[in-house]
Amino acid sequence: MQHRPAILALEDGRVFNGRAAGAITRRGGEVVFNTSLTGYQEVFTDPSYAGQIVCLTYPHIGNVGANLDDQESARPYIESLIVREFSQISSNWRSAETTQLYLNRHNIPVIWDIDTRALVLHLRKVGALRGVVSTDGTPAEQLIFEAKQLPSMAGQELASRVSCEKTYKWDAGSIDFVSSPWTEQMGESGDNREDRKLRVVAYDYGIKQNILRLLVDHHCEVAVVPAQTKAEDVLAMGADGVFLSNGPGDPEPATYAVEGIRELLGKIPVFGICLGHQLCALALGGKTYKLKFGHHGANHPVKNLLTDRVEITSQNHGFCVDPDSLPSSEVEVTHLNLNDHTNEGLRHKSLPLFSVQYHPEASPGPHDSHYLFTQFTDLMKEFAQPGSSRR
């Protein structure tokens, strides 16, 4: 069988030649690597990957095909895919179509049969680079030129580009998607018998659907709002709490979000994940910086400094909070990455706000971090009590 050629060209001039799959086109972005062993469709559809080309380090990708249940959003957001071995066929009872058809349908090119170890070692040494993947026959010299013209991820505000256009309600929980026994055993099936559900407004900076499912599992009534929704409009919705989602790009240019969080401080409980965590830090007077090659994978150990427990976490971020920039009199660091000692969580000492850098909804532990959703609901209940000192 004859395979079409494909090229990955990096801005520093390094070129990888391989075979083509997916769409016949070329697309550019920041090249990053993800070390997850499973969940490639969740990676494809995570809006936090907007503007990025993803190299999956697990060598064999595509064999279980694609389906509607594993999507984290309505479509894939990766610019392109890089893998060692790409399966053109699928063999799984849940598969609705092959990964080849799925990516081709969404105009995403794939380069495979390249030395992904060499690429990852290069990125770890020099840092994330801009690159272009071509499956349309464009010469390498042209691709290197195009890679150099791409905007750097630092300084890019992408959250508003991937956000929803209008407010919508979300009412599907985990049990609506999978009939697995752990759902009820772990108390994640919404078996809370309280009369009134907690009302949560979730800011969509690139939100993943499993976050919404877990909020519903924890007896929440969820309304998702666009990224640039004003704080006063959110408060007018009568919510018990505000959730700040994950998302792509540099947090610092998202000044609209930082200003909105400052307006919410002390008025309503706030819980942030990933980009939401970074935005919380900025709103509290902290700073963020770009990591050399980011954290992308489902195997990162994080220590909860409040309990001394270690969680195995899923992560996907290229920027990080500088803990030394946080006002120590007001903010407490709660979580620490055990690989590189970067910040993974914070909470305000007197106001109802906390956030984490990692993804507790992704379940790599598999349930190590689900307590954070319970923590959020407990905070909302406490804040809602008449005469609460937090009000």
Short mmCIF file of C-alpha atoms in Angstrom, two decimals:
data_model
loop_
_atom_site.label_atom_id
_atom_site.label_comp_id
_atom_site.label_asym_id
_atom_site.label_seq_id
_atom_site.Cartn_x
_atom_site.Cartn_y
_atom_site.Cartn_z
CA MET A 1 0.00 0.00 0.00
CA GLN A 2 1.39 3.38 -1.04
CA HIS A 3 1.30 6.14 1.57
CA ARG A 4 1.25 9.86 0.95
CA PRO A 5 4.25 11.76 2.34
CA ALA A 6 3.93 14.32 5.13
CA ILE A 7 6.30 16.89 6.61
CA LEU A 8 6.62 18.51 10.03
CA ALA A 9 8.76 21.65 9.85
CA LEU A 10 9.78 23.55 12.97
CA GLU A 11 10.69 27.22 13.22
CA ASP A 12 14.30 26.38 14.11
CA GLY A 13 14.74 24.60 10.78
CA ARG A 14 14.41 21.02 11.97
CA VAL A 15 12.34 18.86 9.62
CA PHE A 16 10.66 15.49 10.18
CA ASN A 17 9.49 13.44 7.21
CA GLY A 18 6.75 10.88 7.64
CA ARG A 19 3.50 9.49 6.23
CA ALA A 20 0.26 11.39 5.88
CA ALA A 21 -3.21 10.67 7.24
CA GLY A 22 -6.24 12.76 8.04
CA ALA A 23 -6.94 15.74 5.78
CA ILE A 24 -4.89 16.81 2.77
CA THR A 25 -3.86 20.28 3.90
CA ARG A 26 -1.30 22.08 6.05
CA ARG A 27 -1.80 23.70 9.43
CA GLY A 28 0.48 25.44 11.86
CA GLY A 29 0.69 26.09 15.57
CA GLU A 30 2.75 25.61 18.69
CA VAL A 31 4.11 22.04 18.81
CA VAL A 32 3.62 20.33 22.20
CA PHE A 33 3.68 16.73 23.42
CA ASN A 34 1.17 14.82 25.55
CA THR A 35 2.22 11.77 27.58
CA SER A 36 -1.25 10.25 28.18
CA LEU A 37 -1.60 6.53 27.45
CA THR A 38 -5.32 6.71 26.64
CA GLY A 39 -7.98 9.26 25.79
CA TYR A 40 -6.79 10.57 22.44
CA GLN A 41 -10.26 11.75 21.43
CA GLU A 42 -10.52 13.75 24.66
CA VAL A 43 -7.21 15.38 23.70
CA PHE A 44 -8.43 16.16 20.17
CA THR A 45 -11.58 17.88 21.47
CA ASP A 46 -10.12 19.79 24.42
CA PRO A 47 -10.49 23.50 23.48
CA SER A 48 -7.35 24.23 25.51
CA TYR A 49 -5.38 22.82 22.55
CA ALA A 50 -6.56 25.58 20.19
CA GLY A 51 -3.56 26.90 18.28
CA GLN A 52 -1.43 23.83 19.03
CA ILE A 53 -0.09 20.82 17.14
CA VAL A 54 -0.07 17.80 19.46
CA CYS A 55 2.45 14.98 19.46
CA LEU A 56 1.15 11.96 21.38
CA THR A 57 3.98 9.98 22.95
CA TYR A 58 1.95 6.77 23.22
CA PRO A 59 3.05 4.96 20.04
CA HIS A 60 -0.19 3.50 18.67
CA ILE A 61 -3.10 5.89 18.12
CA GLY A 62 -6.45 5.54 16.35
CA ASN A 63 -7.25 1.88 16.94
CA VAL A 64 -10.46 2.47 18.95
CA GLY A 65 -11.86 4.96 16.46
CA ALA A 66 -14.03 7.92 17.45
CA ASN A 67 -17.45 8.30 19.06
CA LEU A 68 -19.73 11.03 20.38
CA ASP A 69 -19.48 10.09 24.06
CA ASP A 70 -15.73 10.70 24.42
CA GLN A 71 -15.79 14.24 23.08
CA GLU A 72 -14.98 17.09 25.46
CA SER A 73 -16.54 19.60 23.05
CA ALA A 74 -18.45 19.66 19.79
CA ARG A 75 -15.37 19.38 17.56
CA PRO A 76 -11.58 18.83 17.64
CA TYR A 77 -9.47 21.90 18.44
CA ILE A 78 -5.96 20.61 17.74
CA GLU A 79 -4.34 22.10 14.65
CA SER A 80 -2.67 18.85 13.68
CA LEU A 81 -1.65 15.46 15.08
CA ILE A 82 1.77 13.81 15.30
CA VAL A 83 2.05 10.10 16.19
CA ARG A 84 4.44 7.18 15.81
CA GLU A 85 1.89 4.73 14.40
CA PHE A 86 -1.56 5.71 13.15
CA SER A 87 -4.31 3.11 12.74
CA GLN A 88 -6.44 3.58 9.63
CA ILE A 89 -8.98 1.07 10.96
CA SER A 90 -10.88 0.92 14.23
CA SER A 91 -11.69 -2.10 16.38
CA ASN A 92 -13.96 -1.20 19.28
CA TRP A 93 -17.66 -1.73 19.96
CA ARG A 94 -18.10 1.98 20.83
CA SER A 95 -16.52 3.25 17.61
CA ALA A 96 -18.84 5.27 15.37
CA GLU A 97 -16.20 5.98 12.73
CA THR A 98 -12.47 5.53 12.16
CA THR A 99 -10.11 8.14 13.52
CA GLN A 100 -8.97 8.73 9.93
CA LEU A 101 -12.50 9.66 8.81
CA TYR A 102 -13.07 11.72 11.96
CA LEU A 103 -9.95 13.86 11.51
CA ASN A 104 -10.40 14.13 7.76
CA ARG A 105 -13.98 15.32 8.27
CA HIS A 106 -12.69 18.10 10.54
CA ASN A 107 -9.85 19.07 8.16
CA ILE A 108 -7.06 18.03 10.53
CA PRO A 109 -3.84 16.63 9.00
CA VAL A 110 -1.84 13.82 10.59
CA ILE A 111 1.84 13.01 10.25
CA TRP A 112 2.89 9.56 11.41
CA ASP A 113 5.78 7.11 11.11
CA ILE A 114 8.23 9.67 12.49
CA ASP A 115 10.60 9.39 15.43
CA THR A 116 8.36 10.93 18.09
CA ARG A 117 11.01 10.27 20.77
CA ALA A 118 13.48 12.45 18.89
CA LEU A 119 10.85 15.18 18.52
CA VAL A 120 9.94 15.11 22.22
CA LEU A 121 13.59 15.19 23.30
CA HIS A 122 14.11 18.19 21.01
CA LEU A 123 11.12 20.03 22.49
CA ARG A 124 12.24 19.24 26.03
CA LYS A 125 15.68 20.62 25.24
CA VAL A 126 14.77 23.84 23.40
CA GLY A 127 11.14 24.31 24.50
CA ALA A 128 7.84 24.34 22.63
CA LEU A 129 8.30 25.55 19.04
CA ARG A 130 6.07 26.86 16.31
CA GLY A 131 5.67 24.40 13.46
CA VAL A 132 3.66 23.42 10.41
CA VAL A 133 2.39 19.98 9.42
CA SER A 134 1.84 19.52 5.69
CA THR A 135 0.15 16.62 3.92
CA ASP A 136 -0.38 18.60 0.70
CA GLY A 137 3.13 18.39 -0.77
CA THR A 138 4.40 21.85 0.21
CA PRO A 139 8.25 21.93 0.24
CA ALA A 140 10.01 21.94 3.61
CA GLU A 141 11.69 25.31 2.99
CA GLN A 142 8.30 26.97 2.55
CA LEU A 143 6.97 25.30 5.68
CA ILE A 144 9.90 26.52 7.79
CA PHE A 145 9.23 30.05 6.53
CA GLU A 146 5.53 29.74 7.39
CA ALA A 147 6.36 28.39 10.86
CA LYS A 148 8.47 31.45 11.61
CA GLN A 149 5.55 33.72 10.65
CA LEU A 150 3.14 32.12 13.12
CA PRO A 151 2.28 34.16 16.23
CA SER A 152 3.88 33.09 19.50
CA MET A 153 1.52 31.56 22.05
CA ALA A 154 2.71 34.14 24.58
CA GLY A 155 0.49 37.17 24.20
CA GLN A 156 -2.36 35.36 22.43
CA GLU A 157 -5.86 35.73 23.89
CA LEU A 158 -7.70 32.65 22.64
CA ALA A 159 -10.38 32.05 25.28
CA SER A 160 -12.93 34.38 23.68
CA ARG A 161 -12.37 32.67 20.30
CA VAL A 162 -13.33 29.20 21.53
CA SER A 163 -16.07 30.29 23.93
CA CYS A 164 -19.78 29.72 23.31
CA GLU A 165 -21.71 32.52 21.60
CA LYS A 166 -24.67 32.58 23.97
CA THR A 167 -25.73 31.27 27.36
CA TYR A 168 -27.06 27.71 27.57
CA LYS A 169 -28.16 25.25 30.24
CA TRP A 170 -26.37 21.94 30.88
CA ASP A 171 -28.20 19.13 32.66
CA ALA A 172 -26.45 15.88 31.65
CA GLY A 173 -24.47 14.00 34.29
CA SER A 174 -21.96 11.18 33.99
CA ILE A 175 -24.63 8.50 34.32
CA ASP A 176 -26.29 9.85 31.17
CA PHE A 177 -23.17 9.03 29.18
CA VAL A 178 -21.81 5.83 30.70
CA SER A 179 -23.60 3.05 32.53
CA SER A 180 -20.59 2.01 34.57
CA PRO A 181 -20.97 0.70 38.14
CA TRP A 182 -18.50 3.17 39.70
CA THR A 183 -20.85 6.08 39.04
CA GLU A 184 -23.25 5.10 41.79
CA GLN A 185 -20.64 3.49 44.02
CA MET A 186 -18.59 6.68 44.14
CA GLY A 187 -21.63 8.84 44.80
CA GLU A 188 -21.22 10.68 41.51
CA SER A 189 -24.66 9.92 40.11
CA GLY A 190 -26.49 12.85 41.62
CA ASP A 191 -28.02 10.77 44.41
CA ASN A 192 -28.10 13.82 46.65
CA ARG A 193 -31.72 14.12 47.79
CA GLU A 194 -31.72 17.79 48.76
CA ASP A 195 -34.78 19.70 47.63
CA ARG A 196 -33.00 22.56 45.87
CA LYS A 197 -30.13 22.15 43.48
CA LEU A 198 -27.20 24.55 43.72
CA ARG A 199 -27.17 27.01 40.86
CA VAL A 200 -23.77 27.39 39.18
CA VAL A 201 -22.81 29.81 36.43
CA ALA A 202 -19.86 28.42 34.47
CA TYR A 203 -17.68 30.77 32.44
CA ASP A 204 -16.75 29.13 29.14
CA TYR A 205 -13.14 29.96 28.33
CA GLY A 206 -12.92 26.63 26.50
CA ILE A 207 -14.81 24.41 28.93
CA LYS A 208 -14.62 20.61 28.85
CA GLN A 209 -17.92 18.77 28.98
CA ASN A 210 -16.85 16.38 31.72
CA ILE A 211 -16.50 19.33 34.09
CA LEU A 212 -20.15 20.12 33.42
CA ARG A 213 -21.14 16.48 33.96
CA LEU A 214 -19.40 16.36 37.34
CA LEU A 215 -21.06 19.60 38.43
CA VAL A 216 -24.42 18.00 37.58
CA ASP A 217 -23.33 14.83 39.43
CA HIS A 218 -22.76 17.02 42.49
CA HIS A 219 -26.34 18.25 42.46
CA CYS A 220 -25.74 21.49 40.57
CA GLU A 221 -27.96 23.26 38.08
CA VAL A 222 -25.54 24.64 35.49
CA ALA A 223 -25.77 27.62 33.15
CA VAL A 224 -22.80 28.16 30.81
CA VAL A 225 -22.05 31.74 29.79
CA PRO A 226 -19.70 33.24 27.15
CA ALA A 227 -16.21 34.24 28.27
CA GLN A 228 -16.86 37.97 28.09
CA THR A 229 -20.07 37.95 30.13
CA LYS A 230 -19.97 40.80 32.67
CA ALA A 231 -19.83 40.00 36.38
CA GLU A 232 -22.92 42.08 37.08
CA ASP A 233 -24.92 39.97 34.62
CA VAL A 234 -23.71 36.77 36.30
CA LEU A 235 -24.66 38.06 39.76
CA ALA A 236 -28.07 39.02 38.41
CA MET A 237 -28.66 35.36 37.45
CA GLY A 238 -29.03 34.48 41.13
CA ALA A 239 -26.34 31.81 41.16
CA ASP A 240 -24.97 30.12 44.28
CA GLY A 241 -21.48 29.89 42.78
CA VAL A 242 -19.32 30.72 39.77
CA PHE A 243 -17.06 28.26 37.98
CA LEU A 244 -14.10 29.44 35.85
CA SER A 245 -13.15 26.95 33.16
CA ASN A 246 -10.02 25.78 31.44
CA GLY A 247 -9.06 27.31 28.10
CA PRO A 248 -6.29 28.03 25.60
CA GLY A 249 -3.75 30.80 25.20
CA ASP A 250 -2.01 33.29 27.46
CA PRO A 251 -4.04 34.31 30.53
CA GLU A 252 -2.60 37.82 30.86
CA PRO A 253 -4.27 39.31 27.73
CA ALA A 254 -7.68 38.12 29.00
CA THR A 255 -8.11 41.35 30.99
CA TYR A 256 -11.90 41.18 30.67
CA ALA A 257 -11.88 37.94 32.69
CA VAL A 258 -9.48 39.27 35.35
CA GLU A 259 -11.61 42.37 35.88
CA GLY A 260 -14.76 40.26 36.09
CA ILE A 261 -13.27 37.96 38.74
CA ARG A 262 -12.26 40.98 40.84
CA GLU A 263 -15.87 42.16 40.75
CA LEU A 264 -17.05 38.74 41.92
CA LEU A 265 -14.60 38.49 44.84
CA GLY A 266 -16.38 38.13 48.16
CA LYS A 267 -19.83 38.31 46.60
CA ILE A 268 -20.13 34.68 45.52
CA PRO A 269 -18.08 31.44 45.83
CA VAL A 270 -15.63 30.98 42.93
CA PHE A 271 -13.90 27.77 41.75
CA GLY A 272 -11.36 27.82 38.90
CA ILE A 273 -9.61 25.09 36.92
CA CYS A 274 -6.52 25.48 34.68
CA LEU A 275 -6.90 28.81 32.82
CA GLY A 276 -9.50 29.69 35.46
CA HIS A 277 -6.81 29.12 38.11
CA GLN A 278 -4.37 31.41 36.32
CA LEU A 279 -7.03 34.10 35.96
CA CYS A 280 -7.80 33.86 39.69
CA ALA A 281 -4.12 34.43 40.46
CA LEU A 282 -4.02 37.49 38.19
CA ALA A 283 -7.19 38.86 39.77
CA LEU A 284 -5.58 38.50 43.22
CA GLY A 285 -2.51 40.47 42.15
CA GLY A 286 -0.27 37.60 41.07
CA LYS A 287 1.62 36.97 37.85
CA THR A 288 1.89 34.14 35.33
CA TYR A 289 4.74 32.96 33.13
CA LYS A 290 5.19 30.59 30.19
CA LEU A 291 6.58 27.13 30.90
CA LYS A 292 9.38 25.79 28.71
CA PHE A 293 7.32 22.97 27.20
CA GLY A 294 4.24 22.93 29.40
CA HIS A 295 2.48 20.13 31.26
CA HIS A 296 0.42 17.84 29.02
CA GLY A 297 -0.47 14.36 30.22
CA ALA A 298 -2.46 12.19 32.62
CA ASN A 299 0.32 11.13 34.99
CA HIS A 300 1.49 14.22 36.92
CA PRO A 301 1.86 13.85 40.71
CA VAL A 302 0.51 16.79 42.71
CA LYS A 303 0.79 17.19 46.48
CA ASN A 304 -2.11 18.68 48.39
CA LEU A 305 -0.27 20.80 50.97
CA LEU A 306 -3.37 20.98 53.19
CA THR A 307 -3.69 17.20 53.60
CA ASP A 308 -0.21 15.90 52.57
CA ARG A 309 -1.93 13.55 50.12
CA VAL A 310 -0.55 13.03 46.60
CA GLU A 311 -2.93 12.99 43.64
CA ILE A 312 -2.21 11.60 40.18
CA THR A 313 -3.52 14.32 37.91
CA SER A 314 -4.31 15.14 34.31
CA GLN A 315 -2.78 18.38 33.03
CA ASN A 316 -2.83 20.54 29.94
CA HIS A 317 -1.31 23.98 30.25
CA GLY A 318 1.59 26.00 28.87
CA PHE A 319 1.45 28.84 31.41
CA CYS A 320 1.87 28.77 35.17
CA VAL A 321 1.22 30.91 38.24
CA ASP A 322 4.25 32.47 39.96
CA PRO A 323 3.57 31.65 43.65
CA ASP A 324 6.06 34.28 44.84
CA SER A 325 3.95 36.97 43.17
CA LEU A 326 0.84 36.14 45.21
CA PRO A 327 0.10 38.35 48.24
CA SER A 328 0.90 35.91 51.09
CA SER A 329 -1.23 37.84 53.56
CA GLU A 330 -4.35 37.08 51.51
CA VAL A 331 -3.60 33.98 49.41
CA GLU A 332 -2.49 30.48 50.43
CA VAL A 333 -0.77 28.03 48.07
CA THR A 334 -2.60 24.69 48.38
CA HIS A 335 -1.08 22.35 45.78
CA LEU A 336 2.43 21.66 44.45
CA ASN A 337 3.61 19.82 41.33
CA LEU A 338 6.07 17.13 42.48
CA ASN A 339 7.81 16.94 39.10
CA ASP A 340 9.04 20.55 38.92
CA HIS A 341 7.60 22.18 42.08
CA THR A 342 5.41 24.60 40.14
CA ASN A 343 2.18 25.95 41.58
CA GLU A 344 -0.91 23.73 41.23
CA GLY A 345 -3.48 25.39 43.49
CA LEU A 346 -4.43 28.33 45.67
CA ARG A 347 -7.19 29.65 47.90
CA HIS A 348 -8.07 33.01 49.39
CA LYS A 349 -7.65 33.07 53.17
CA SER A 350 -10.87 34.94 53.91
CA LEU A 351 -12.96 35.08 50.72
CA PRO A 352 -14.76 32.08 49.10
CA LEU A 353 -12.37 31.45 46.21
CA PHE A 354 -10.11 28.52 45.36
CA SER A 355 -8.59 27.09 42.18
CA VAL A 356 -6.34 24.35 40.83
CA GLN A 357 -4.06 24.19 37.81
CA TYR A 358 -4.78 20.56 36.95
CA HIS A 359 -7.94 18.80 35.66
CA PRO A 360 -9.83 17.00 38.46
CA GLU A 361 -12.60 15.99 36.05
CA ALA A 362 -10.27 13.95 33.82
CA SER A 363 -10.02 11.11 36.39
CA PRO A 364 -6.51 9.74 35.87
CA GLY A 365 -6.38 8.65 39.55
CA PRO A 366 -9.22 7.87 38.75
CA HIS A 367 -11.03 9.67 41.60
CA ASP A 368 -8.12 11.31 43.42
CA SER A 369 -9.32 14.85 42.78
CA HIS A 370 -13.13 14.59 42.75
CA TYR A 371 -13.19 16.01 46.27
CA LEU A 372 -12.67 19.46 44.75
CA PHE A 373 -16.21 19.45 43.36
CA THR A 374 -17.54 18.49 46.79
CA GLN A 375 -15.42 21.28 48.26
CA PHE A 376 -17.07 23.72 45.84
CA THR A 377 -20.60 22.60 46.74
CA ASP A 378 -19.80 22.73 50.47
CA LEU A 379 -18.47 26.26 50.01
CA MET A 380 -21.66 27.32 48.23
CA LYS A 381 -23.84 25.83 50.98
CA GLU A 382 -21.78 27.54 53.68
CA PHE A 383 -21.90 30.88 51.90
CA ALA A 384 -25.66 30.61 51.47
CA GLN A 385 -26.29 30.17 55.23
CA PRO A 386 -28.06 33.16 56.83
CA GLY A 387 -25.64 35.09 58.99
CA SER A 388 -22.61 33.39 57.45
CA SER A 389 -19.39 35.26 58.23
CA ARG A 390 -18.49 34.88 54.58
CA ARG A 391 -21.46 36.90 53.37
#
